[in-house]
CSV table of C-alpha atoms in Angstrom, one decimal:
chain,number,residue,atom,x,y,z
M,14,MET,CA,146.2,161.4,252.5
M,15,PHE,CA,148.2,163.6,250.2
M,16,PRO,CA,149.2,167.2,251.0
M,17,ASP,CA,146.8,169.1,248.7
M,18,LEU,CA,148.2,172.3,247.2
M,19,PRO,CA,146.0,175.4,247.6
M,20,GLN,CA,143.8,175.6,244.5
M,21,LYS,CA,142.2,178.7,243.0
M,22,PRO,CA,138.4,179.0,242.7
M,23,PRO,CA,136.3,177.5,241.2
M,24,ARG,CA,138.6,174.4,241.4
M,25,THR,CA,138.3,174.1,245.1
M,26,LEU,CA,139.1,171.0,247.1
M,27,ARG,CA,135.4,170.4,247.5
M,28,TYR,CA,135.0,170.6,243.7
M,29,VAL,CA,137.9,168.1,243.2
M,30,GLU,CA,136.5,165.7,245.8
M,31,LYS,CA,133.0,166.0,244.3
M,32,ALA,CA,134.3,165.3,240.7
M,33,PHE,CA,136.3,162.4,242.0
M,34,ASP,CA,133.4,160.8,243.8
M,35,LEU,CA,131.1,161.4,240.8
M,36,VAL,CA,133.4,159.8,238.3
M,37,LYS,CA,134.3,156.9,240.6
M,38,SER,CA,130.6,156.0,241.1
M,39,LYS,CA,130.1,155.5,237.4
M,40,LYS,CA,129.6,152.0,236.0
M,41,HIS,CA,132.5,150.3,234.4
M,42,VAL,CA,135.0,152.8,235.8
M,43,ARG,CA,138.0,151.0,237.1
M,44,ASP,CA,140.5,153.6,238.2
M,45,VAL,CA,140.4,157.4,238.6
M,46,VAL,CA,143.5,159.7,239.0
M,47,ILE,CA,143.4,163.4,239.5
M,48,LEU,CA,146.6,165.4,238.9
M,49,ASN,CA,147.3,168.9,239.8
M,50,GLU,CA,148.9,171.4,237.5
M,51,SER,CA,152.4,170.3,238.4
M,52,GLY,CA,151.5,166.7,237.3
M,53,HIS,CA,151.4,165.1,240.7
M,54,PRO,CA,148.5,162.9,241.6
M,55,VAL,CA,146.5,164.4,244.4
M,56,MET,CA,143.6,161.9,244.4
M,57,SER,CA,143.7,158.3,243.1
M,58,THR,CA,142.0,155.0,243.5
M,59,MET,CA,145.4,153.3,242.8
M,60,ASP,CA,148.3,152.9,245.1
M,61,ARG,CA,150.5,156.0,245.2
M,62,GLU,CA,153.3,154.3,243.4
M,63,ASP,CA,151.0,153.0,240.7
M,64,ALA,CA,149.4,156.4,240.3
M,65,VAL,CA,152.7,158.2,239.9
M,66,GLN,CA,153.9,155.6,237.4
M,67,PHE,CA,150.6,155.8,235.5
M,68,SER,CA,150.3,159.6,235.4
M,69,GLY,CA,153.8,160.4,234.2
M,70,PRO,CA,153.3,159.1,230.6
M,71,PHE,CA,149.9,160.7,230.3
M,72,GLN,CA,151.3,164.0,231.3
M,73,ALA,CA,153.8,163.6,228.4
M,74,ILE,CA,150.9,162.8,226.1
M,75,ARG,CA,149.1,165.9,227.2
M,76,GLY,CA,152.0,168.1,226.5
M,77,ARG,CA,152.7,166.5,223.1
M,78,LEU,CA,149.1,166.8,222.2
M,79,GLU,CA,148.6,170.4,223.1
M,80,ARG,CA,151.7,171.4,221.1
M,81,GLY,CA,150.3,169.4,218.2
M,82,MET,CA,146.9,171.0,218.4
M,83,SER,CA,148.5,174.5,218.4
M,84,LYS,CA,150.2,173.6,215.1
M,85,ILE,CA,147.1,172.1,213.4
M,86,ASP,CA,144.7,174.8,214.5
M,87,PRO,CA,146.0,177.6,216.7
M,88,THR,CA,142.5,178.7,217.7
M,89,ASP,CA,141.4,175.3,218.8
M,90,GLU,CA,141.7,173.8,222.3
M,91,LEU,CA,142.0,170.3,223.7
M,92,LEU,CA,139.0,169.1,225.6
M,93,MET,CA,139.3,165.3,225.9
M,94,LEU,CA,141.4,162.5,224.7
M,95,ARG,CA,140.1,158.9,224.6
M,96,ILE,CA,142.6,156.1,224.2
M,97,ARG,CA,141.2,152.7,223.4
M,98,THR,CA,143.5,149.8,224.0
M,99,ARG,CA,142.8,146.2,223.6
M,100,THR,CA,141.5,145.6,227.1
M,101,ASN,CA,140.4,148.9,228.5
M,102,GLU,CA,139.9,152.6,227.7
M,103,VAL,CA,141.6,155.6,229.2
M,104,LEU,CA,140.1,159.1,229.2
M,105,LEU,CA,142.3,162.1,229.6
M,106,VAL,CA,140.5,165.4,230.4
M,107,PRO,CA,142.6,168.5,230.9
M,108,ASP,CA,140.9,171.1,233.0
M,109,SER,CA,142.1,174.5,234.0
M,110,LYS,CA,144.0,173.4,237.1
M,111,ILE,CA,143.6,169.7,237.2
M,112,THR,CA,143.9,166.8,234.8
M,113,LEU,CA,141.5,163.9,235.1
M,114,LEU,CA,142.5,160.4,234.1
M,115,VAL,CA,139.9,157.6,234.0
M,116,VAL,CA,140.5,154.0,233.2
M,117,GLN,CA,137.3,152.1,232.4
M,118,ASN,CA,136.4,148.7,230.9
M,119,ALA,CA,135.7,148.8,227.2
M,120,HIS,CA,132.1,148.3,226.1
M,121,ASP,CA,132.9,146.7,222.8
M,122,TYR,CA,135.5,144.2,221.7
M,123,PHE,CA,138.3,144.8,219.3
M,124,GLU,CA,139.3,141.7,217.4
M,125,LYS,CA,143.0,142.3,217.1
Q,8,MET,CA,150.6,150.0,198.7
Q,9,ASN,CA,147.7,152.0,197.2
Q,10,ARG,CA,146.4,148.7,195.7
Q,11,ILE,CA,145.9,147.4,199.3
Q,12,LEU,CA,144.1,150.7,200.2
Q,13,GLU,CA,141.8,150.4,197.1
Q,14,LYS,CA,141.1,146.8,198.0
Q,15,VAL,CA,140.2,147.6,201.6
Q,16,ILE,CA,138.0,150.5,200.5
Q,17,HIS,CA,136.3,148.3,198.0
Q,18,GLN,CA,135.6,145.6,200.6
Q,19,ASN,CA,134.2,148.0,203.1
Q,20,GLY,CA,132.3,150.2,200.8
Q,21,THR,CA,129.2,150.6,203.0
Q,22,ILE,CA,131.3,151.4,206.0
Q,23,VAL,CA,133.2,154.0,204.1
Q,24,ASP,CA,130.0,155.6,202.8
Q,25,ARG,CA,128.6,155.7,206.3
Q,26,ILE,CA,131.7,157.3,207.7
Q,27,LEU,CA,131.8,159.9,204.9
Q,28,SER,CA,128.2,160.8,205.0
Q,29,GLU,CA,127.3,162.0,208.5
Q,30,HIS,CA,128.8,165.1,210.1
Q,31,THR,CA,132.2,164.4,208.6
Q,32,ILE,CA,134.4,167.4,207.7
Q,33,GLY,CA,137.2,165.4,206.2
Q,34,TYR,CA,139.5,162.5,206.4
Q,35,VAL,CA,143.2,161.7,206.1
Q,36,VAL,CA,144.7,158.2,205.3
Q,37,SER,CA,148.4,158.0,205.7
Q,38,ASP,CA,150.9,155.3,204.7
Q,39,ASN,CA,152.8,154.2,207.8
Q,40,THR,CA,156.0,153.0,206.0
Q,41,ALA,CA,156.4,156.0,203.7
Q,42,ASN,CA,155.0,158.5,206.2
Q,43,ALA,CA,153.0,160.1,203.4
Q,44,VAL,CA,149.4,161.0,202.7
Q,45,ALA,CA,147.8,158.2,200.8
Q,46,GLU,CA,144.2,159.6,200.6
Q,47,THR,CA,142.7,162.8,201.9
Q,48,SER,CA,139.9,165.2,201.4
Q,49,PHE,CA,141.7,168.2,202.9
Q,50,ASP,CA,144.1,170.5,201.2
Q,51,ASN,CA,147.8,169.5,201.4
Q,52,THR,CA,148.6,171.9,204.2
Q,53,SER,CA,146.0,170.6,206.6
Q,54,ALA,CA,146.7,167.0,205.6
Q,55,GLN,CA,150.4,167.4,206.3
Q,56,ALA,CA,149.7,169.0,209.6
Q,57,ILE,CA,147.5,166.2,210.7
Q,58,LEU,CA,150.0,163.7,209.4
Q,59,LYS,CA,152.9,165.2,211.2
Q,60,HIS,CA,151.3,166.0,214.6
Q,61,LEU,CA,148.6,163.4,214.9
Q,62,HIS,CA,149.8,160.4,213.0
Q,63,GLY,CA,153.5,161.0,213.6
Q,64,LEU,CA,153.9,162.3,217.1
Q,65,LEU,CA,150.7,161.6,219.0
Q,66,VAL,CA,150.1,158.0,217.7
Q,67,SER,CA,153.7,157.0,218.4
Q,68,THR,CA,153.6,158.5,221.8
Q,69,CYS,CA,150.4,156.9,222.8
Q,70,GLN,CA,151.5,153.5,221.4
Q,71,SER,CA,154.7,153.7,223.5
Q,72,VAL,CA,152.7,154.8,226.6
Q,73,VAL,CA,150.3,151.9,226.2
Q,74,ARG,CA,153.2,149.5,225.9
Q,75,ASP,CA,155.0,151.0,228.9
Q,76,ILE,CA,152.0,150.5,231.1
Q,77,ASP,CA,151.1,147.0,230.0
Q,78,PRO,CA,153.3,145.2,227.5
Q,79,SER,CA,150.6,142.8,226.5
Q,80,ASN,CA,148.2,145.7,225.6
Q,81,LYS,CA,147.9,147.4,222.3
Q,82,LEU,CA,146.5,150.8,221.1
Q,83,CYS,CA,143.4,150.2,219.0
Q,84,PHE,CA,141.7,153.6,218.6
Q,85,MET,CA,141.8,157.2,219.7
Q,86,ARG,CA,139.2,159.9,219.9
Q,87,LEU,CA,140.5,163.5,220.4
Q,88,GLY,CA,137.8,165.9,221.3
Q,89,THR,CA,138.6,169.6,220.9
Q,90,ARG,CA,136.5,172.7,221.1
Q,91,LYS,CA,135.7,172.8,217.4
Q,92,PHE,CA,136.2,169.3,216.0
Q,93,GLU,CA,136.6,165.7,217.0
Q,94,TYR,CA,139.4,163.7,215.6
Q,95,LEU,CA,139.0,160.0,215.4
Q,96,VAL,CA,142.3,158.2,214.8
Q,97,ALA,CA,142.6,154.6,213.9
Q,98,PRO,CA,146.2,153.2,213.7
Q,99,GLU,CA,146.2,150.1,211.6
Q,100,GLU,CA,149.0,147.9,210.4
Q,101,TYR,CA,149.8,149.6,207.1
Q,102,PHE,CA,147.7,152.8,207.3
Q,103,THR,CA,146.6,155.3,209.9
Q,104,ILE,CA,143.1,156.8,209.4
Q,105,THR,CA,141.9,160.1,210.8
Q,106,VAL,CA,138.3,161.3,210.5
Q,107,VAL,CA,137.4,164.8,211.5
Q,108,GLN,CA,133.8,165.4,212.5
């Protein structure tokens, strides 16, 4: 559907598709978006417009977070960010060439 | 403001003990209005770094992002997994709590 940029190994297109299908098949997962290193969504279960609108703010969060982590502990590295909101849960997983965004239903209930 | 914090700690003594006992490296509790450290087990440099970058920048950015995507939604909790530690950030009304484990 989208023109996929050439990716360097081991993050091949087959790897991305495999990761996408694997995450999508999990229980409670509502939406999955995979961004390339430029921040554009290359695979998504949302509409393209919704995916672009959804991925932009989280790309900003990733940049802000990595700069913050380099100040707190320069030798540390961000692996995963989990954001729990009132109704759902968003996981942000930065990888070497791709960024994975997963929206899933929350298991517990926050009384707020 | 610290009286509110002491009252909350007193009311949730068992939860506080459980949080502090297992695998916990430290914690930072910051006052939202004064933007200062209210309670911490780290030294001042580490607490100020966590206060500035996690409570200040990251929490506000995530809160605005959640509001942008869905105005009826609200940020409740954050878990930040890094290679060495895991930061659990809980933004509350008056305080923001970070536990490092």
